[in-house]
Coordinates of C-alpha atoms in Angstrom, one line a residue:
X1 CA 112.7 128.7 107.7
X2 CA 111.3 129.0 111.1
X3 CA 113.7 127.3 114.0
X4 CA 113.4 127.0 117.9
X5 CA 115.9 128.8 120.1
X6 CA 119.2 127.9 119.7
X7 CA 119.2 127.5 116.2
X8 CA 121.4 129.4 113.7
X9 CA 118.4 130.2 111.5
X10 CA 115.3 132.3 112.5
X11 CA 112.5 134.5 110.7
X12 CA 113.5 138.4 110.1
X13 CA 112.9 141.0 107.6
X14 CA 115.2 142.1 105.3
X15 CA 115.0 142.6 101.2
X16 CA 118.6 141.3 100.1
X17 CA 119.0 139.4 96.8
X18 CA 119.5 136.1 96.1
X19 CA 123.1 137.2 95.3
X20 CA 123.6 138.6 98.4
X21 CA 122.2 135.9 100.6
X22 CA 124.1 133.5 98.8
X23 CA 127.3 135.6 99.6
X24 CA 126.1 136.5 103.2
X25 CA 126.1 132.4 103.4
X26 CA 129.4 131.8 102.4
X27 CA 131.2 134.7 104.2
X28 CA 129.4 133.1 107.6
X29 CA 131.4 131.1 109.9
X30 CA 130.0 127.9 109.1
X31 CA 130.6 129.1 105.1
X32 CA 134.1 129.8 105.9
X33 CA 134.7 126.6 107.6
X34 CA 133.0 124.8 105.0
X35 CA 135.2 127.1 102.2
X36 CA 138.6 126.1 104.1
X37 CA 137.8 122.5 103.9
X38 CA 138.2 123.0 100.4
X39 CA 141.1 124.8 100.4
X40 CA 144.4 123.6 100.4
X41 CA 146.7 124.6 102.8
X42 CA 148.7 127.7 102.6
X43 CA 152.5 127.0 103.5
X44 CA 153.8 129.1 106.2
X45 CA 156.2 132.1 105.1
X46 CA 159.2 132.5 107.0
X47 CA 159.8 135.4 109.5
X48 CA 162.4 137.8 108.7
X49 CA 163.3 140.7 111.3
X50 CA 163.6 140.6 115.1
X51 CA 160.3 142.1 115.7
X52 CA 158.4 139.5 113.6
X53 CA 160.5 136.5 115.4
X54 CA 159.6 138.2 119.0
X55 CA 155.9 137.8 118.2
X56 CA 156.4 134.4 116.8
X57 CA 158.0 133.6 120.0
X58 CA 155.5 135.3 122.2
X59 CA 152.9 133.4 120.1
X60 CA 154.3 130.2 120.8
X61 CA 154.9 130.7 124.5
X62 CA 151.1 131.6 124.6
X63 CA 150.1 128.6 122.5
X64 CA 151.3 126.7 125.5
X65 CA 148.4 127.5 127.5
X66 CA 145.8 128.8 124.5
X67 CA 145.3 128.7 121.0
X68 CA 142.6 130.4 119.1
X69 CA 140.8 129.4 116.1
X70 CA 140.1 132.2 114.1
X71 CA 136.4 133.0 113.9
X72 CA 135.1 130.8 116.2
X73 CA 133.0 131.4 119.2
X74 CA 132.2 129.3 122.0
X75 CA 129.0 128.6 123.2
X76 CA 127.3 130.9 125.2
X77 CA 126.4 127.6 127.8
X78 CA 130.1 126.9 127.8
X79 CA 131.7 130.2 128.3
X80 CA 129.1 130.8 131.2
X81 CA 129.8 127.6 132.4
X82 CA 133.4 128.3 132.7
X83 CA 133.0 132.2 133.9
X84 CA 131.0 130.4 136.8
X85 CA 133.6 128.2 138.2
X86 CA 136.4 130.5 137.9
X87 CA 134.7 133.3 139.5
X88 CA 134.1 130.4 142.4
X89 CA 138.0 129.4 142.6
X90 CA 138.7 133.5 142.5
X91 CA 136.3 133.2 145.8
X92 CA 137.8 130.3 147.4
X93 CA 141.6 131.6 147.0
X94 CA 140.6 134.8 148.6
X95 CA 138.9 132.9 151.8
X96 CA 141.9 130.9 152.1
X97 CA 144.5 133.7 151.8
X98 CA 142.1 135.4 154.4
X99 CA 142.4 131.9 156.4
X100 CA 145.9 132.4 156.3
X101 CA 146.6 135.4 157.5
X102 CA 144.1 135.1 160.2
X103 CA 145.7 132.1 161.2
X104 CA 149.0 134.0 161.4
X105 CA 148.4 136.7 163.6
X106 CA 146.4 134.2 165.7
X107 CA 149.4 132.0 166.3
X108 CA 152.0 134.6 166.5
X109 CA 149.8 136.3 169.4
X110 CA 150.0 133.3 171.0
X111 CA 153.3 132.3 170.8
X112 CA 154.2 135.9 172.0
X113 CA 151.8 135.7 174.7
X114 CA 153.4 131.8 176.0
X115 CA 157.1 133.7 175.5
X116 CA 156.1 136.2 177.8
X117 CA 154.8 133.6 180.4
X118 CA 157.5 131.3 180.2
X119 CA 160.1 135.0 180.6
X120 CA 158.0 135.6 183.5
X121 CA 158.1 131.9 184.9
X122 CA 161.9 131.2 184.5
X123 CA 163.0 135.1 186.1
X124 CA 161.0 134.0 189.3
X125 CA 162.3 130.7 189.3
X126 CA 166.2 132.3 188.5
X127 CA 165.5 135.1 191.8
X128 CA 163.5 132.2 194.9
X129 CA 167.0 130.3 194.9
X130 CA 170.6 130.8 195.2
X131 CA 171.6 127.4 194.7
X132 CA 173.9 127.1 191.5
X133 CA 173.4 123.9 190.2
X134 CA 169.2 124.9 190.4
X135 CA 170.0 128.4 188.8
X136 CA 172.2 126.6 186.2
X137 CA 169.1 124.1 185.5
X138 CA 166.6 126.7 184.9
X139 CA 168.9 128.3 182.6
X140 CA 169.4 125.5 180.4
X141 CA 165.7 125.0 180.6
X142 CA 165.3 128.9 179.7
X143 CA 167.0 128.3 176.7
X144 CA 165.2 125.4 175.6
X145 CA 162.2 126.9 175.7
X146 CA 163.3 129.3 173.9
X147 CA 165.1 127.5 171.3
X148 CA 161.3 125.6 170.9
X149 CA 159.6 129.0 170.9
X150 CA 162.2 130.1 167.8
X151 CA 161.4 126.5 166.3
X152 CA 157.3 127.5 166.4
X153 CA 157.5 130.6 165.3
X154 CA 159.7 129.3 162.0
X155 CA 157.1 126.7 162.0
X156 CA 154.1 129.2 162.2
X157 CA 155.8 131.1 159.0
X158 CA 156.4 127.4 156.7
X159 CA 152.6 127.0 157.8
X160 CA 151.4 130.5 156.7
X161 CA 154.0 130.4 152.9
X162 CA 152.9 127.3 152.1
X163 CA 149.0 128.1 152.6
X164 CA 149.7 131.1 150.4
X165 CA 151.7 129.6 147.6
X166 CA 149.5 126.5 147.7
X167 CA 146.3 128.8 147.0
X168 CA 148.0 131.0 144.6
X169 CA 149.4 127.5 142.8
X170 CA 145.8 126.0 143.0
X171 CA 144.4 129.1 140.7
X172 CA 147.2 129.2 138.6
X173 CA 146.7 125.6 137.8
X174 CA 142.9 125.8 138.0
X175 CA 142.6 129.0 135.4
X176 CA 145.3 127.2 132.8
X177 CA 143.4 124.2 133.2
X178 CA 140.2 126.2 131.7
X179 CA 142.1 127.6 129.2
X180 CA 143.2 124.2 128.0
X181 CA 139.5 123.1 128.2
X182 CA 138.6 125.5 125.8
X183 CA 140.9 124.3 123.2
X184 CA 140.4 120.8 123.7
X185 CA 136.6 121.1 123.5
X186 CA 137.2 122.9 120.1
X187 CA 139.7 120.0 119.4
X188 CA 137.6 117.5 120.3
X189 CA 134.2 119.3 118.8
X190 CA 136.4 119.4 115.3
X191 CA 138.0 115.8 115.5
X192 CA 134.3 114.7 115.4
X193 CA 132.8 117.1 112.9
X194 CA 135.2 114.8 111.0
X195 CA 133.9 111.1 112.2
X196 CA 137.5 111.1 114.0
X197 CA 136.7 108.5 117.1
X198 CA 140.3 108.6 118.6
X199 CA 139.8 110.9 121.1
X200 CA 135.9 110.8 121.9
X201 CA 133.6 107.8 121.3
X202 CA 131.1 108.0 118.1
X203 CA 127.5 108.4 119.4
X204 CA 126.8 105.6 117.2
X205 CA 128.5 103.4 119.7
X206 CA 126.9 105.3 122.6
X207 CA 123.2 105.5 123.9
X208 CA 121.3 108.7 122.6
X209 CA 118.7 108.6 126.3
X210 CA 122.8 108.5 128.2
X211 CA 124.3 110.9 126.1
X212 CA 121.0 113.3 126.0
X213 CA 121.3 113.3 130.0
X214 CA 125.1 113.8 130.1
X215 CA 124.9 117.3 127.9
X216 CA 122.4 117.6 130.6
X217 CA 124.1 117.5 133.2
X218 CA 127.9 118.8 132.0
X219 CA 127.2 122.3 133.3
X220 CA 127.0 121.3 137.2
X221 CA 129.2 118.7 136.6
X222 CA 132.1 121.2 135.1
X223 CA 131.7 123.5 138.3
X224 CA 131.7 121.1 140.6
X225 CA 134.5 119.3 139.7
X226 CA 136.7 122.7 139.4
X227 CA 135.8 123.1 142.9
X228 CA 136.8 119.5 143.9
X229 CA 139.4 119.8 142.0
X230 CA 140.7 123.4 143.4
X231 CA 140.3 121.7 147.0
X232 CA 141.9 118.6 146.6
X233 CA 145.0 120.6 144.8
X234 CA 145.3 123.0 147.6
X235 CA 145.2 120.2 149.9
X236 CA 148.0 118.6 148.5
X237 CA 150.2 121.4 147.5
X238 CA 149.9 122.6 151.1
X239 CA 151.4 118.9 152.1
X240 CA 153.7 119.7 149.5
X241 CA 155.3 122.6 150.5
X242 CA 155.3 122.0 154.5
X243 CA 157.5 119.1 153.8
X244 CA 159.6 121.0 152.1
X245 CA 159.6 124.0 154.1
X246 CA 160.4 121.7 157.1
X247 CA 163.4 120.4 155.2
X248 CA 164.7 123.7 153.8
X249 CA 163.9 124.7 157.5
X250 CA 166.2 121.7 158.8
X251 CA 169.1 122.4 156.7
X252 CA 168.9 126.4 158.1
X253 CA 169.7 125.2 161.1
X254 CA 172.4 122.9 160.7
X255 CA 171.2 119.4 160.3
X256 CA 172.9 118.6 157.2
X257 CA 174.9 115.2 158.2
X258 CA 172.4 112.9 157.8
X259 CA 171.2 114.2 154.1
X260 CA 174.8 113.9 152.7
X261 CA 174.8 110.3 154.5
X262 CA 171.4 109.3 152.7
X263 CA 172.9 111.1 149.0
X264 CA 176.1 108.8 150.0
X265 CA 173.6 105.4 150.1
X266 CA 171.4 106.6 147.4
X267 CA 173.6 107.9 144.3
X268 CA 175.7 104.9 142.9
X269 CA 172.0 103.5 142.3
X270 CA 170.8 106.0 140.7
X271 CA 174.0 106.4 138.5
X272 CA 174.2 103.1 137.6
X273 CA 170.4 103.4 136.5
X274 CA 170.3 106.1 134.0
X275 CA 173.7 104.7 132.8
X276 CA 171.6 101.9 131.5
X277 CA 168.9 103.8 130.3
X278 CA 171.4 105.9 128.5
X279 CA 173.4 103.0 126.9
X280 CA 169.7 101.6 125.9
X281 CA 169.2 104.2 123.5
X282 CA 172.8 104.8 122.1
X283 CA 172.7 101.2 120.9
X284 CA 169.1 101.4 120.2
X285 CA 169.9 103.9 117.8
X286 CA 173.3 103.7 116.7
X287 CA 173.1 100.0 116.6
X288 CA 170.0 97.7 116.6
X289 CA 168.3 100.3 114.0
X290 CA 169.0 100.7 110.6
X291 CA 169.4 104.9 109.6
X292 CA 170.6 106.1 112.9
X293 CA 166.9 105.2 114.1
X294 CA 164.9 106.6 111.4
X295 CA 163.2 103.4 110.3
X296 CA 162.1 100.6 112.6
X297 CA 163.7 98.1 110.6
X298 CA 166.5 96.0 113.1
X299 CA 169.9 95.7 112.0
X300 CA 172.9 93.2 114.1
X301 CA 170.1 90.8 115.2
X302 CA 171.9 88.3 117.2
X303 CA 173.9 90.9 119.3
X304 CA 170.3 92.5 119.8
X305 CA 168.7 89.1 121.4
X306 CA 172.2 88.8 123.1
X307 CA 171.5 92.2 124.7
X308 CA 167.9 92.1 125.0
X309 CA 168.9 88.6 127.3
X310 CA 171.6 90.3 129.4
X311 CA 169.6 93.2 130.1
X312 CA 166.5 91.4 131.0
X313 CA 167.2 91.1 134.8
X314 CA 168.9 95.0 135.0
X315 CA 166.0 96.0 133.7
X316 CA 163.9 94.1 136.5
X317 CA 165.1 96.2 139.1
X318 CA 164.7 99.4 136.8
X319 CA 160.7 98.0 136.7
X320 CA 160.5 98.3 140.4
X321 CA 161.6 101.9 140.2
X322 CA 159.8 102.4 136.9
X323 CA 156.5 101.4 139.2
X324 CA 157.5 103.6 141.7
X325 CA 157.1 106.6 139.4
X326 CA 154.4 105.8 137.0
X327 CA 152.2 105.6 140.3
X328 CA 153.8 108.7 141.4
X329 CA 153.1 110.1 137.8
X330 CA 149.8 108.8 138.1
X331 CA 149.2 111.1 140.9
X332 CA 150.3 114.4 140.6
X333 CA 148.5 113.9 136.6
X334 CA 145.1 112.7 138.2
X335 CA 145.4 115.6 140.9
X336 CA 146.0 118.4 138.1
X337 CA 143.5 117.2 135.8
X338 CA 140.5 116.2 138.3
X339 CA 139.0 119.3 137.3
X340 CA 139.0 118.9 133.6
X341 CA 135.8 116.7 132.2
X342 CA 137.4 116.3 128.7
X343 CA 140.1 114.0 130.1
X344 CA 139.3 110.7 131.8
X345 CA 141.0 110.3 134.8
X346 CA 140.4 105.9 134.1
X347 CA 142.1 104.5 130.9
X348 CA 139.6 104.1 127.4
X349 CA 138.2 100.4 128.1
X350 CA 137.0 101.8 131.4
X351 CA 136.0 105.4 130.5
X352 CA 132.4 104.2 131.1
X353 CA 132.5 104.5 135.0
X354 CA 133.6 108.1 135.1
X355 CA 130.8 110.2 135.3
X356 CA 132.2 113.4 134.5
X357 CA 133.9 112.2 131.2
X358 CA 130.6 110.8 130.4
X359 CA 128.6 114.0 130.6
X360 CA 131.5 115.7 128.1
X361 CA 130.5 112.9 125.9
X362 CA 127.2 113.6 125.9
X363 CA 127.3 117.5 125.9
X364 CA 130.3 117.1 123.2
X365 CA 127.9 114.7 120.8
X366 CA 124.8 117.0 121.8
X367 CA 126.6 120.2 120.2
X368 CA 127.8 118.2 117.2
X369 CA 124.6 117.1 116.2
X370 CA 123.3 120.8 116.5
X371 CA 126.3 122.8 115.0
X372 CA 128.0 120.7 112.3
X373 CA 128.7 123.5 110.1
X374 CA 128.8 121.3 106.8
X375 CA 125.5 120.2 108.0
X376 CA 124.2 123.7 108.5
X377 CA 125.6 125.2 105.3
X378 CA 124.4 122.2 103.1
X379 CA 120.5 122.6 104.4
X380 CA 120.9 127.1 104.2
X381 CA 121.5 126.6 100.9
X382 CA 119.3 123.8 99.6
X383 CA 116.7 125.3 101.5
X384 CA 117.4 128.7 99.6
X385 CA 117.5 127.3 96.6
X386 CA 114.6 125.1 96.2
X387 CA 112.3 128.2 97.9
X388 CA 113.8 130.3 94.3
X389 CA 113.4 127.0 92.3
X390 CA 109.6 126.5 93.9
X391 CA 109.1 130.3 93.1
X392 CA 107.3 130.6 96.8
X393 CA 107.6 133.9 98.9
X394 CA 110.6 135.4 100.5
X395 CA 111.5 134.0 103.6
X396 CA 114.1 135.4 105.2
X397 CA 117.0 133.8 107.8
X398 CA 119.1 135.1 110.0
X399 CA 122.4 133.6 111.4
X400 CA 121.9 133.5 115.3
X401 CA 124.3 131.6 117.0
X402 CA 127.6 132.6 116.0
X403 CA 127.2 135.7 114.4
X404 CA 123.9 136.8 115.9
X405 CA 124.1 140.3 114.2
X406 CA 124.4 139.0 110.2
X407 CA 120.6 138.8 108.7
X408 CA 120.0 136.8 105.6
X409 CA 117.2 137.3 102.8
X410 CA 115.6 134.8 100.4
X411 CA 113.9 136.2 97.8
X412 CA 111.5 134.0 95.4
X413 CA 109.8 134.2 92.3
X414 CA 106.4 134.6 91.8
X415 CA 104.3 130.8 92.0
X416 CA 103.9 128.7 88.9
X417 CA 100.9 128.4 88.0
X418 CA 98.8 125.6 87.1
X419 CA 101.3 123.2 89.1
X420 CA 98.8 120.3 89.6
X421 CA 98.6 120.4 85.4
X422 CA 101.9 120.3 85.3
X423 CA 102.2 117.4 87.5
X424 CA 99.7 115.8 85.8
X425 CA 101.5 115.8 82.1
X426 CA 104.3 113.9 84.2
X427 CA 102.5 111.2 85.2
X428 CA 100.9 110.8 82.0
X429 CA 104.4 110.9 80.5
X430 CA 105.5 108.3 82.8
X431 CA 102.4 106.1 82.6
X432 CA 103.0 106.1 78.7
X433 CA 106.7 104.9 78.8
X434 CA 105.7 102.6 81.8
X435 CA 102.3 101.1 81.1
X436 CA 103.5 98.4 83.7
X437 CA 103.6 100.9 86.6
X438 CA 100.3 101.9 86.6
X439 CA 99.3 98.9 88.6
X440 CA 101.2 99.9 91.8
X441 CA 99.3 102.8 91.9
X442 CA 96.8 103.7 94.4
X443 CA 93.6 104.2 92.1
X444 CA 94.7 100.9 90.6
X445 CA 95.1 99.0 94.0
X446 CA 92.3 100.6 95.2
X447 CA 89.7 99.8 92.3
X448 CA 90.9 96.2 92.0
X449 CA 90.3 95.4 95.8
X450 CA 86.3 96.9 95.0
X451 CA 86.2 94.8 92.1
X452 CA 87.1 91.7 93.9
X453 CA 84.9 92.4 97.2
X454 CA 81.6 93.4 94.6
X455 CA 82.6 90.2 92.4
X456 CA 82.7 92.5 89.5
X457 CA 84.8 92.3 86.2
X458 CA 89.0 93.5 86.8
X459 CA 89.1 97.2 86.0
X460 CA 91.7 98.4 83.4
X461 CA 92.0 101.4 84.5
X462 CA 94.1 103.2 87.6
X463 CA 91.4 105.6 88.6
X464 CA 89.6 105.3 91.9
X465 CA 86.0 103.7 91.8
X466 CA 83.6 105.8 92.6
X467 CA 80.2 104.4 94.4
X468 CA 78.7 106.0 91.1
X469 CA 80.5 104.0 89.0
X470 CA 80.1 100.5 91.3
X471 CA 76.3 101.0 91.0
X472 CA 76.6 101.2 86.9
X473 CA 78.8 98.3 87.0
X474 CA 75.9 96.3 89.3
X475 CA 73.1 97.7 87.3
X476 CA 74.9 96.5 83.6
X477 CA 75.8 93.0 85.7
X478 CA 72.0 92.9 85.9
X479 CA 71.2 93.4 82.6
X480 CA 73.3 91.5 81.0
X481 CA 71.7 88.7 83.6
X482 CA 68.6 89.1 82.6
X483 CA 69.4 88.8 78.8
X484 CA 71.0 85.5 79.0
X485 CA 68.2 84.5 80.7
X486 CA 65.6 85.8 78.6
X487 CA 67.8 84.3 75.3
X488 CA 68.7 80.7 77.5
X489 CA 64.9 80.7 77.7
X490 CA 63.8 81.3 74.1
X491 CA 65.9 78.7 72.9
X492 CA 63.7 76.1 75.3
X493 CA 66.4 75.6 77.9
X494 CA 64.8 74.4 80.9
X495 CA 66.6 76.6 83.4
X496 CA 68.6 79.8 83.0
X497 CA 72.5 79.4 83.3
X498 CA 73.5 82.5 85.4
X499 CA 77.3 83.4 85.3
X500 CA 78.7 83.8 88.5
X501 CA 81.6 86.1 88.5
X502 CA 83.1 84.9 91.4
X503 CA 85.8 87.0 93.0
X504 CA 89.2 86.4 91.3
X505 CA 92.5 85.0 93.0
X506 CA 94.8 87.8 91.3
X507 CA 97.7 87.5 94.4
X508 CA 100.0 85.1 92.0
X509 CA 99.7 87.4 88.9
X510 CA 100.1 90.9 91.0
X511 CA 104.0 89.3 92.1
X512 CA 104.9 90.4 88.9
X513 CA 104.1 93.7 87.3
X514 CA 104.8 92.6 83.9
X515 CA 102.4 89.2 84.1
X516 CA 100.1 91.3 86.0
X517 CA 99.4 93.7 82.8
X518 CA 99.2 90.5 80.3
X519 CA 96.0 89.0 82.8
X520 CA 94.3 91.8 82.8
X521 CA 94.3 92.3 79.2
X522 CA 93.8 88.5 78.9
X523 CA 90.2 89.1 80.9
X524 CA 89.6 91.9 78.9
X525 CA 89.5 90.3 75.8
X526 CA 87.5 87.4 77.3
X527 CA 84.8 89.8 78.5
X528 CA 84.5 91.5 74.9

C-alpha cells in the first residue's frame, strides 16, 4: 500500500511472514494503543521502601509540570514548532539581561558623575562665604542632595533586580508553559480519538475549509504568541516587582507608620469576611447536608432558607470583593496563559473570536483525522489480509511516522485462477435462487430500452443486445410480415393486416420486480 508523505505506511522490501507482520502490527504503537484499549486496567501496587516512595514523590513533583505517555511521540511539526519558540524566548531573556546590565552601569556612571558635580558645587559654595546662616544652608542642601543621590542609586538597583527576575520569571513561566502544552495536546489529541467533545469542539460541528486553514496556520501562530506572550509577561512582572521593590525599599528606610495605620483600617474587614466564608462551609457541611457533605441531598430545610435570607445581604458586600478578585484572577490567568493556543483566553460560547484557539482546533482535528490509531490499525490489517485472502503479490509496509525504523512484510499467495469463472458460477447461483433479480441488471435494462426504441418483442433474457442480434430480430420481424401478408392474401382479404408492434409502456410493471417477471412471461406466451 503506497501512501504520500506523512503517512504511517509506505513501499519497502523486506520478506517477513504473514506471522510476523501480523506481530510487527500489534507490537507497533498504534497496536499497543489499540491492545490497551482492550485491556483492563491494572491496579496500582503499593510502594514499600524509602527508595521506591522517593521516586514516587519525585515523580509526582515532576508530573506537576510533565507527564509522559509511554510510547508516544510527538509530531515532528509540533516538537519543531515548540524547539522554535523556546530557542526565541532563550534569545530574548539574554537581550534583556544584557539590557539590564547595560542599563546599570549606564546609570550608576551617571549618578557617580552628578555626585561628583554636586561635591564639587557645594565645597565652593561652603569656601566664597563666611556667613553662618549661608554656610548652614548649603549644608542642609549638601545633605539633601545627597540623601536623593542614596535614594537613586537604591532606585537604580530595584530597577536593575526587577528587570532580572522579571526575565528569569518570564522563561520560567514560558518553558513550563510548553511543557504543559505538550501534555494537553496529547490530552486533548486522546479525548478526541474517543469522540470526547468536552474539551475541544467535534469537527462535525466545525467547518473542514476553517479548520484545514487553522492546522495551517498553528505553527506561526504558536511562536508568535510565545513571543507575545514572553513580552507582555516580562512587562508586567517588571511592574510587578518595582512596586514592590519600592515598598520593601520604603519600609528600609523607616516609613512604616502609615502601613500599620492602613493594616489598622483594613483588618477587621477582612476578618469579619473569611469568618463568614468559614462559617458557610461548617454549616454547609455539618448542617444543611446530609453525610457530613458526602451527598447533595439537604437536611434542616427551614433553618437553611432562614440562613440563606440572613446571609443574602453579607454576602453582597462579599460579591463586591468577590468582583474585585475574579477580575484580578482574570488577569494574572490571561497573562500566564496568552502564550498557550490549547486554552482560550474567552469563555466556550465565544471561543469562535480567538484566533489562536481556533488554529489548535484546526491543527488538533487535522492530526486526528490522520493518526487515529484504531483507524490506522483497523485498515493495516484489513488491508493485509484481504491482499493473503486475494492471493496477490507481496506488498510490503513500513511504519513511518512513529517508529520510522520498524518495516512490515505482506506476503500473498499465488493468484487464483480462473477468477472471472468463478464469479460467473456466483451469479448464476444467485440468478437461480433470485429469478426476480435478473431484471435490475444491466444487460437486462439495457436490452429492454433497444427493444422498446426498435419496437421489437420484450427480451427474456439479461444479456446485452448485440447490433448482430437487433438486425436478426428486424430481419425475422420481416418475415414474419411478409407471411401474414402472403396468407391474409390467399384467403381473399382485400388488404393485408400488418401488426404493429408498437413500443410498450413497461414503467408501471418495472415498479415491481416480482410483476415485472409475471409480464414478461405473460408476452412470452402471447408471442408463441
Amino acid at each position: 500500500m503506497a501512501c504520500k508523505k506523512g503517512s504511517y505506511f509506505r513501499n519497502v522490501t523486506t520478506g517477513n511472514t504473514l506471522e510476523k507482520t501480523l506481530d510487527q502490527v500489534r507490537d507497533s504503537y498504534q497496536g499497543r494503543h489499540v491492545r490497551k484499549l482492550l485491556r483492563k486496567k491494572e491496579r496500582k501496587q503499593k510502594l514499600v521502601g524509602v527508595k521506591n516512595k522517593i521516586k514516587s514523590l519525585f515523580a509526582k513533583i515532576w508530573s506537576l509540570f510533565y507527564h509522559r505517555e509511554k510510547g508516544y511521540r510527538f509530531q515532528s511539526r509540533f516538537v519543531s514548532m515548540l524547539f522554535v519558540g523556546g530557542c526565541v524566548v532563550y534569545i530574548l531573556t539574554v537581550e534583556f539581561l544584557f539590557f539590564a546590565l547595560t542599563l546599570l552601569k549606564y546609570l550608576n556612571y551617571k549618578l557617580d558623575q552628578l555626585g561628583n558635580t554636586l561635591e564639587d558645587l557645594f565645597g565652593y559654595l561652603w569656601q566664597v562665604s563666611d556667613d553662618p546662616d549661608y554656610q548652614e544652608f548649603i549644608g542642609d542642601l549638601g545633605n539633601l542632595t545627597l540623601a536623593v543621590e542614596i535614594v537613586l542609586i537604591q532606585a537604580t538597583d530595584v530597577v536593575y533586580y526587577s528587570i532580572i527576575v522579571s526575565c528569569t520569571l518570564s522563561c520560567a513561566i514560558i518553558l513550563i508553559n510548553i511543557l504543559h502544552m505538550c501534555t494537553s495536546f496529547r490530552k486533548n489529541l486522546f479525548t478526541l480519538y474517543k469522540g470526547d467533545d468536552s474539551l475541544i469542539p467535534l469537527a462535525s460541528e466545525l467547518s473542514s475549509i476553517n479548520l484545514c486553514v487553522g492546522s495551517i496556520k498553528f505553527g506561526g501562530f504558536q511562536v508568535a504568541y510565545l513571543i507575545w506572550g514572553y513580552v507582555i509577561l516580562t512587562i508586567v512582572l517588571t511592574l510587578v516587582c518595582l512596586v514592590l521593590g519600592g515598598f520593601i525599599s520604603v519600609l528600609i528606610f523607616g516609613f512604616t507608620d502609615w502601613l500599620v495605620n492602613k493594616v489598622l483600617q483594613i483588618w477587621p474587614g477582612l476578618l469579619v469576611a473569611i469568618a463568614l466564608l468559614i462559617i458557610q462551609k461548617l454549616l454547609a457541611r455539618f448542617l444543611f447536608l446530609q453525610g457530613d457533605g458526602q451527598h447533595l441531598r439537604l437536611d434542616n430545610r427551614r433553618f437553611y432558607f432562614i440562613f440563606t435570607y440572613f446571609m443574602f445581604f453579607y454576602n453582597i458586600f462579599l460579591g463586591i470583593a468577590s468582583c474585585l478578585l475574579r477580575i484580578i484572577k482574570s488577569l494574572i490567568f490571561g497573562i500566564i496563559c496568552l502564550c498557550r493556543l490549547d486554552i482560550s483566553t474567552l469563555p466556550r460560547k465565544f471561543e469562535g473570536f480567538d484566533p489562536g484557539f481556533t488554529a489548535y482546533k484546526g491543527y488538533i482535528h487535522m492530526e486526528v483525522a490522520h493518526t487515529h490509531p484504531v483507524v490506522l490499525v483497523f485498515i493495516q490489517l484489513l488491508y493485509t489480509l484481504s491482499r493473503e485472502r486475494k492471493g496477490l503479490d507481496p506488498e510490503p509496509v513500513e511504519s513511518c511516522k512513529q517508529q520510522p525504523d520498524t518495516k512490515y512484510s505482506i506476503p500473498m499467495k499465488r493468484a487464483i485462477r480462473n477468477r472471472a469463472a468463478q464469479f460467473n458460477w456466483l451469479v448464476l447461483y444467485t440468478l437461480l435462487h433470485n429469478p426476480s433479480v435478473r431484471i435490475y441488471r444491466k444487460g437486462f435494462i439495457q436490452s429492454m430500452r433497444k427493444a422498446i426504441k426498435e419496437g421489437l418483442k420484450i427480451p427474456i433474457s439479461d444479456q446485452p443486445i448485440t447490433d448482430f442480434d437487433l438486425v436478426k430480430l428486424q430481419e425475422e420481424r420481416d418475415k414474419e410480415e411478409q407471411e401474414l401478408a402472403k396468407t391474409n392474401k390467399q384467403n381473399g382479404a382485400t388488404s393485408p393486416t400488418i401488426f404493429n408492434l408498437a413500443p410498450v409502456n413497461f414503467s408501471e410493471n418495472y415498479k415491481n420486480a416480482y410483476s415485472a417477471h409475471a409480464y414478461i412471461d405473460m408476452k412470452q406466451s402471447e408471442k408463441m
